[in-house]
Each structure stands twice: as C-alpha cells, then as structure tokens.
Short mmCIF file of C-alpha atoms in Angstrom, two decimals:
data_model
loop_
_atom_site.label_atom_id
_atom_site.label_comp_id
_atom_site.label_asym_id
_atom_site.label_seq_id
_atom_site.Cartn_x
_atom_site.Cartn_y
_atom_site.Cartn_z
CA MET A 208 0.00 0.00 0.00
CA THR A 209 1.33 3.44 -0.92
CA SER A 210 2.30 5.64 2.02
CA HIS A 211 0.26 8.82 2.26
CA PRO A 212 0.29 12.03 4.33
CA ALA A 213 -3.01 10.95 5.93
CA ALA A 214 -2.39 10.19 9.59
CA ALA A 215 -4.22 8.08 12.13
CA ASN A 216 -5.86 11.20 13.57
CA GLY A 217 -7.72 11.78 10.31
CA THR A 218 -5.62 14.52 8.76
CA PHE A 219 -4.13 14.93 5.30
CA SER A 220 -1.19 17.18 4.50
CA ILE A 221 -2.08 19.33 1.48
CA GLY A 222 1.08 19.89 -0.52
CA GLY A 223 3.10 18.70 2.46
CA GLU A 224 2.42 22.07 4.11
CA TYR A 225 -1.16 22.13 5.41
CA PRO A 226 -2.17 19.21 7.66
CA VAL A 227 -5.95 19.56 7.60
CA PRO A 228 -8.64 17.40 9.19
CA ARG A 229 -10.20 15.23 6.49
CA LEU A 230 -13.56 17.01 6.52
CA GLY A 231 -13.47 20.43 4.94
CA PHE A 232 -16.19 22.96 4.20
CA GLY A 233 -17.54 24.12 0.85
CA ALA A 234 -18.58 27.77 1.06
CA MET A 235 -20.52 27.90 -2.22
CA ARG A 236 -23.95 27.79 -0.55
CA LEU A 237 -23.35 30.70 1.81
CA PRO A 238 -25.59 33.66 0.92
CA THR A 239 -23.67 36.87 0.28
CA ALA A 240 -26.40 39.50 -0.17
CA ALA A 241 -26.66 42.08 2.63
CA GLY A 242 -29.10 41.22 5.38
CA PRO A 243 -29.82 38.40 7.86
CA GLY A 244 -28.75 35.74 5.36
CA ARG A 245 -25.27 37.21 5.09
CA ASP A 246 -25.01 37.62 8.84
CA GLY A 247 -25.90 33.95 9.20
CA ALA A 248 -23.34 33.00 6.57
CA VAL A 249 -20.60 34.83 8.46
CA ALA A 250 -21.62 32.97 11.61
CA VAL A 251 -21.54 29.60 9.82
CA ALA A 252 -18.05 30.23 8.43
CA ARG A 253 -16.80 31.18 11.88
CA ARG A 254 -18.51 28.17 13.44
CA ALA A 255 -16.80 25.86 10.94
CA VAL A 256 -13.42 27.08 12.15
CA GLU A 257 -14.53 26.75 15.79
CA LEU A 258 -15.45 23.12 15.10
CA GLY A 259 -11.96 22.39 13.80
CA VAL A 260 -12.45 22.70 10.04
CA ARG A 261 -9.18 23.84 8.48
CA LEU A 262 -9.93 23.60 4.76
CA ILE A 263 -12.52 25.97 3.29
CA ASP A 264 -13.26 25.93 -0.42
CA THR A 265 -14.46 28.91 -2.44
CA ALA A 266 -14.10 30.20 -6.02
CA HIS A 267 -14.18 33.32 -8.15
CA LEU A 268 -17.30 31.85 -9.80
CA TYR A 269 -19.24 31.87 -6.52
CA GLY A 270 -20.92 35.25 -6.74
CA TRP A 271 -18.08 36.54 -8.91
CA GLY A 272 -15.90 37.15 -5.91
CA ALA A 273 -18.64 37.85 -3.36
CA ASN A 274 -18.08 34.49 -1.66
CA GLU A 275 -14.37 35.21 -1.25
CA GLU A 276 -15.18 38.63 0.21
CA LEU A 277 -17.63 37.04 2.63
CA LEU A 278 -14.99 34.62 3.91
CA ALA A 279 -12.52 37.47 4.36
CA GLU A 280 -15.11 39.41 6.34
CA ALA A 281 -15.82 36.39 8.52
CA LEU A 282 -12.35 35.01 9.09
CA HIS A 283 -9.64 37.58 8.40
CA PRO A 284 -7.08 37.73 9.96
CA TYR A 285 -6.86 34.01 9.30
CA PRO A 286 -5.59 31.44 11.79
CA ASP A 287 -2.13 30.24 10.77
CA ASP A 288 -3.39 26.70 10.24
CA LEU A 289 -6.46 27.62 8.15
CA LEU A 290 -6.29 26.86 4.42
CA ILE A 291 -8.74 28.80 2.26
CA THR A 292 -8.59 27.49 -1.28
CA THR A 293 -10.11 29.32 -4.21
CA LYS A 294 -10.51 28.60 -7.91
CA VAL A 295 -9.89 30.55 -11.11
CA GLY A 296 -10.32 29.89 -14.82
CA VAL A 297 -14.04 30.71 -15.18
CA VAL A 298 -15.09 34.31 -15.88
CA ARG A 299 -18.30 36.24 -16.36
CA SER A 300 -19.37 36.57 -20.01
CA GLU A 301 -22.19 37.89 -22.16
CA GLY A 302 -23.21 34.46 -23.44
CA PRO A 303 -26.38 32.55 -22.51
CA GLN A 304 -24.65 30.80 -19.60
CA GLY A 305 -23.31 34.04 -18.18
CA TRP A 306 -19.83 32.55 -17.86
CA SER A 307 -17.06 31.08 -19.96
CA TYR A 308 -13.73 29.35 -19.55
CA ASP A 309 -10.72 31.65 -19.58
CA ALA A 310 -7.40 30.17 -18.56
CA ARG A 311 -5.17 32.27 -20.76
CA PRO A 312 -2.02 33.10 -18.76
CA ASP A 313 -2.71 36.86 -18.65
CA SER A 314 -6.27 36.23 -17.52
CA LEU A 315 -5.21 33.74 -14.84
CA ARG A 316 -2.69 36.23 -13.49
CA GLU A 317 -5.38 38.91 -13.23
CA GLN A 318 -7.87 36.51 -11.65
CA VAL A 319 -5.31 35.50 -9.02
CA GLU A 320 -4.52 39.15 -8.23
CA GLN A 321 -8.23 39.82 -7.78
CA GLY A 322 -8.56 36.79 -5.51
CA LEU A 323 -5.66 37.97 -3.38
CA ARG A 324 -7.33 41.36 -2.94
CA ARG A 325 -10.73 39.91 -2.09
CA LEU A 326 -9.30 37.39 0.36
CA ARG A 327 -7.04 40.10 1.86
CA THR A 328 -3.95 37.97 1.64
CA GLU A 329 -0.58 38.03 -0.08
CA ARG A 330 -0.53 34.29 -0.79
CA ILE A 331 -3.25 31.80 -1.67
CA GLY A 332 -2.25 28.55 -0.01
CA LEU A 333 -4.02 26.34 -2.57
CA LEU A 334 -5.12 27.78 -5.92
CA GLN A 335 -7.22 25.49 -8.09
CA LEU A 336 -7.88 25.67 -11.81
CA HIS A 337 -11.68 25.54 -11.83
CA ARG A 338 -11.84 23.91 -15.25
CA ILE A 339 -9.37 23.08 -17.99
CA ASP A 340 -9.89 25.66 -20.74
CA PRO A 341 -10.24 23.67 -24.00
CA LYS A 342 -8.89 26.65 -25.98
CA VAL A 343 -5.56 26.76 -24.14
CA ALA A 344 -2.88 24.07 -23.86
CA VAL A 345 -2.88 22.39 -20.45
CA ALA A 346 0.85 23.05 -20.07
CA GLU A 347 0.26 26.75 -20.75
CA GLN A 348 -2.51 27.03 -18.16
CA VAL A 349 -0.68 25.13 -15.45
CA GLY A 350 2.60 26.80 -16.39
CA ALA A 351 1.07 30.22 -15.71
CA LEU A 352 0.08 29.05 -12.23
CA ARG A 353 3.57 27.65 -11.75
CA GLU A 354 5.00 31.11 -12.50
CA LEU A 355 2.66 32.63 -9.90
CA GLN A 356 3.78 29.96 -7.45
CA ARG A 357 7.42 30.89 -8.03
CA ALA A 358 6.48 34.53 -7.46
CA GLY A 359 5.03 33.63 -4.05
CA LYS A 360 1.42 34.43 -4.98
CA ILE A 361 0.36 30.76 -4.81
CA GLY A 362 1.43 28.09 -2.35
CA HIS A 363 0.17 24.98 -4.11
CA ILE A 364 -1.67 24.20 -7.34
CA GLY A 365 -4.85 22.15 -7.66
CA LEU A 366 -7.19 21.09 -10.46
CA SER A 367 -10.94 20.58 -10.75
CA GLU A 368 -13.05 18.26 -12.92
CA VAL A 369 -10.14 16.64 -14.72
CA THR A 370 -9.59 13.28 -16.34
CA THR A 371 -6.65 11.02 -15.64
CA SER A 372 -4.96 12.12 -18.86
CA GLN A 373 -5.41 15.81 -18.01
CA LEU A 374 -4.02 15.19 -14.54
CA ALA A 375 -1.00 13.41 -15.99
CA GLU A 376 -0.42 16.22 -18.48
CA ALA A 377 -0.71 18.89 -15.78
CA ARG A 378 1.79 17.06 -13.60
CA GLN A 379 4.34 17.43 -16.37
CA ALA A 380 4.09 21.23 -15.97
CA ALA A 381 3.89 21.55 -12.17
CA GLU A 382 3.46 19.64 -8.95
CA ILE A 383 -0.26 19.11 -8.33
CA ALA A 384 -1.41 19.12 -4.70
CA SER A 385 -5.13 18.44 -5.11
CA VAL A 386 -7.91 17.43 -7.45
CA GLN A 387 -11.52 18.47 -6.90
CA ASN A 388 -13.92 16.28 -8.88
CA ARG A 389 -17.56 15.30 -8.51
CA TYR A 390 -17.68 12.02 -6.58
CA ASN A 391 -19.92 10.21 -4.11
CA LEU A 392 -21.20 6.72 -3.33
CA LEU A 393 -23.69 6.81 -6.20
CA ASP A 394 -21.58 8.78 -8.71
CA ARG A 395 -18.18 7.21 -9.24
CA GLU A 396 -17.44 8.34 -12.78
CA TYR A 397 -14.08 9.68 -11.64
CA GLU A 398 -12.97 6.54 -9.83
CA PRO A 399 -9.85 6.30 -12.04
CA VAL A 400 -8.91 9.88 -11.09
CA LEU A 401 -9.25 9.07 -7.40
CA GLU A 402 -7.05 6.01 -7.90
CA ALA A 403 -4.43 8.14 -9.68
CA CYS A 404 -4.50 10.65 -6.82
CA GLU A 405 -4.13 7.87 -4.26
CA ALA A 406 -1.14 6.43 -6.11
CA ALA A 407 0.53 9.86 -6.20
CA GLY A 408 -0.45 11.04 -2.70
CA ILE A 409 -2.54 13.90 -4.14
CA ALA A 410 -5.52 15.15 -2.11
CA PHE A 411 -8.88 14.29 -3.69
CA LEU A 412 -11.61 16.78 -2.75
CA PRO A 413 -14.98 15.35 -3.80
CA TRP A 414 -17.62 17.97 -4.47
CA ARG A 415 -21.26 16.96 -4.27
CA PRO A 416 -20.20 14.34 -1.71
CA VAL A 417 -23.81 13.55 -0.80
CA ALA A 418 -26.30 12.48 -3.49
CA ALA A 419 -29.96 11.48 -3.39
CA ALA A 420 -30.83 7.87 -4.18
CA THR A 421 -33.90 6.22 -5.65
CA PRO A 422 -36.42 5.10 -2.99
CA ALA A 423 -35.34 1.44 -3.00
CA ARG A 424 -31.66 2.22 -2.70
CA ALA A 425 -32.29 5.05 -0.23
CA LYS A 426 -34.12 2.61 2.06
CA GLU A 427 -31.06 0.37 2.24
CA ILE A 428 -28.70 3.29 2.83
CA ASP A 429 -31.00 4.71 5.52
CA ALA A 430 -31.04 1.34 7.29
CA ILE A 431 -27.25 1.33 7.59
CA ALA A 432 -27.32 4.92 8.86
CA THR A 433 -29.84 3.88 11.51
CA GLU A 434 -27.53 1.07 12.61
CA LEU A 435 -24.86 3.68 13.25
CA GLY A 436 -27.21 6.16 14.91
CA ALA A 437 -26.34 8.62 12.14
CA THR A 438 -28.08 10.60 9.44
CA THR A 439 -27.83 9.43 5.84
CA PRO A 440 -25.60 12.38 4.81
CA GLN A 441 -23.29 11.55 7.72
CA LEU A 442 -23.09 7.95 6.54
CA LEU A 443 -22.24 9.01 2.98
CA LEU A 444 -19.49 11.29 4.25
CA ALA A 445 -18.14 8.50 6.46
CA TRP A 446 -18.09 6.20 3.43
CA LEU A 447 -15.99 8.74 1.53
CA LEU A 448 -13.52 8.99 4.41
CA ALA A 449 -13.24 5.20 4.47
CA ARG A 450 -12.90 4.97 0.69
CA SER A 451 -9.33 6.34 0.54
CA PRO A 452 -6.89 8.14 2.86
CA VAL A 453 -6.44 10.91 0.28
CA VAL A 454 -10.14 11.85 0.23
CA VAL A 455 -11.02 15.19 1.87
CA PRO A 456 -14.76 15.85 1.37
CA ILE A 457 -15.95 19.47 1.31
CA PRO A 458 -19.67 19.34 2.15
CA GLY A 459 -21.38 22.71 2.01
CA THR A 460 -24.31 24.14 3.94
CA SER A 461 -25.68 27.43 5.21
CA SER A 462 -27.23 25.73 8.25
CA PRO A 463 -25.33 25.66 11.58
CA ALA A 464 -27.08 22.41 12.54
CA HIS A 465 -26.14 20.69 9.27
CA LEU A 466 -22.60 21.98 9.61
CA GLU A 467 -22.26 20.38 13.03
CA GLN A 468 -23.72 17.10 11.72
CA ASN A 469 -21.29 17.09 8.80
CA VAL A 470 -18.27 17.64 11.04
CA ALA A 471 -19.48 14.91 13.41
CA ALA A 472 -19.41 12.46 10.49
CA GLY A 473 -15.64 12.37 10.93
CA ASP A 474 -16.15 10.36 14.13
CA LEU A 475 -18.17 7.59 12.47
CA ARG A 476 -16.51 4.24 11.86
CA LEU A 477 -17.97 1.74 9.40
CA ASP A 478 -17.31 -1.95 9.91
CA ARG A 479 -16.48 -4.32 7.08
CA ALA A 480 -20.03 -5.56 6.69
CA GLN A 481 -21.40 -2.03 6.42
CA LEU A 482 -18.74 -1.05 3.89
CA ARG A 483 -19.47 -4.18 1.87
CA SER A 484 -23.20 -3.41 1.87
CA LEU A 485 -22.56 0.16 0.73
CA ASP A 486 -20.17 -0.97 -1.99
CA LEU A 487 -22.93 -3.21 -3.38
CA LEU A 488 -25.10 -0.09 -3.63
CA ALA A 489 -22.39 2.01 -5.22
CA GLY A 490 -22.49 3.19 -8.81
CA PRO A 491 -24.98 4.95 -11.06
CA ASP A 492 -28.46 5.14 -9.61
CA THR A 493 -31.33 4.69 -12.06
CA PRO A 494 -35.08 5.09 -11.52
#
C-alpha cells in the first residue's frame, strides 16, 4: 500500500504544508447579499473554524468574488493553520450561460490578483484551476500558475473536474497538490482519477459528496445509517472517508445544525459488513 500524508488522527497534509482534518467545508452555498442571510453565513463560516475545520473551499465563480469577500469578512485575519482554497479559470461573459472558460495566462494572473485582494492575503495557499480551458494548452494554463507559485502568490496548485490524462499532463508542468472532482457513493465516474490521486499522494476533494438515491436504494442506505445512529448524509461522508486516505470531502451548507452534523461524520466508523453493503449499492443510480 502506498504511504500517504493521511495520519491516524484523520488529517491529510495538502502539498506537504497544510495538515488539515479530512472534513473540509464548501462555502458555495453561503448567501452573500446584505441582510440576515449574510449575517448567518458569516456565523456559519466562523462556526466551521470553531469546530476544527481547516480547509474551506471557495471560487471566483461563486458570486463573482462575493463568496471570497464574505470569507474574508468572517475570518480575516486568518488562523495560521487555516487553508482557504479558491478557484480561477471561469469568468463572467455575455453568453447565454453568463460565464465562460478563460485560462489564458494573462487572464489567470489577473484573476489571481483579484482573488488575493478579495481574500485580503498576499498568498493563496491552494489555488485550483476551476476547469481546464479547451482553448488553451494544459501546459500553458498550469505553467502560468507555476509562475505565480514561483512569485510567491500561490502556495500549491490544484485542479478541478479533470480526467486522468489531463491530470497526468498537468503534472508534467507543475506539482499538483489536489484534485476536486464530482464524486460520491452513487456517482463514481471519476474513480480512475481518485485512484491516480491515491497512487501519487494527491488530495482528492470530492464535491457533491452527498447524493440522493432512488427510494429502494435510499431505504437500504438509511437502514445502515440507523444502525450507526447517524443521518444518511453523515453515513455518505463517512463512506468517503473510508474509501481512501487521500479523500477530503468538502460538504457545504448554510445551516449551523447541518454543519455540526457534517463535522461529526468524521467520528463515524464503518465496519467491514457495512462497507461491503454500501459498496454493493455504489455506482450509477437509475429510476
């Protein structure tokens, strides 16, 4: 078995620099508009840190910078051991989607500078390429981030929604510390990417870590959760933690109660029979 930075206490060392507990927090769902919703979002972000979360995920795309500004308002000055990771490579556009890929080197440099300003920091510990821009060579995109890393603007480089071949190509241009792909018990399309990350000791940050199941399958999953005295989302997070030592889920919520439940999932332990039962349920769910 390959040796990994994941330790017995449930941490993983991102880039060999940030030992974070293996349950992070995705900030995408936090409301940013002025008013009670924003006040509650600030409180949730602060509560996550109080509960021991040390990896918080955001992106330029989330409110076009508003989510980053919210986290800065809530958490700056940041604890030394807190890793806030953001993503670039997607910009606002006039098209029907309202956004487009843009990972040209000049654009990436500008996006990173904007992120630094919004997060009120001189260095982004983990900067992720939100999507590979099909119009720009992978080596050119990752190479631009490598230059920013050498300049001290970026600590470590991550990728999002990549294939195994894209990951391999990116690793030719720079050291990759993390991959953030869609992955959960019922959606394992990127299983080969997770396996590649495990082999290389790269953190794998599954987004959408909890997915709804069809009634028949949900009944079986719920039964296992009941055995553990846990909620179904907690069980699905615990399964991810058991799946591989490089997995660091980033569940998101705007609810303090759900946040506390998510963090508590890190204390769940699945036995072999439960893992076997869940593995039989794994894979694409169809009506």
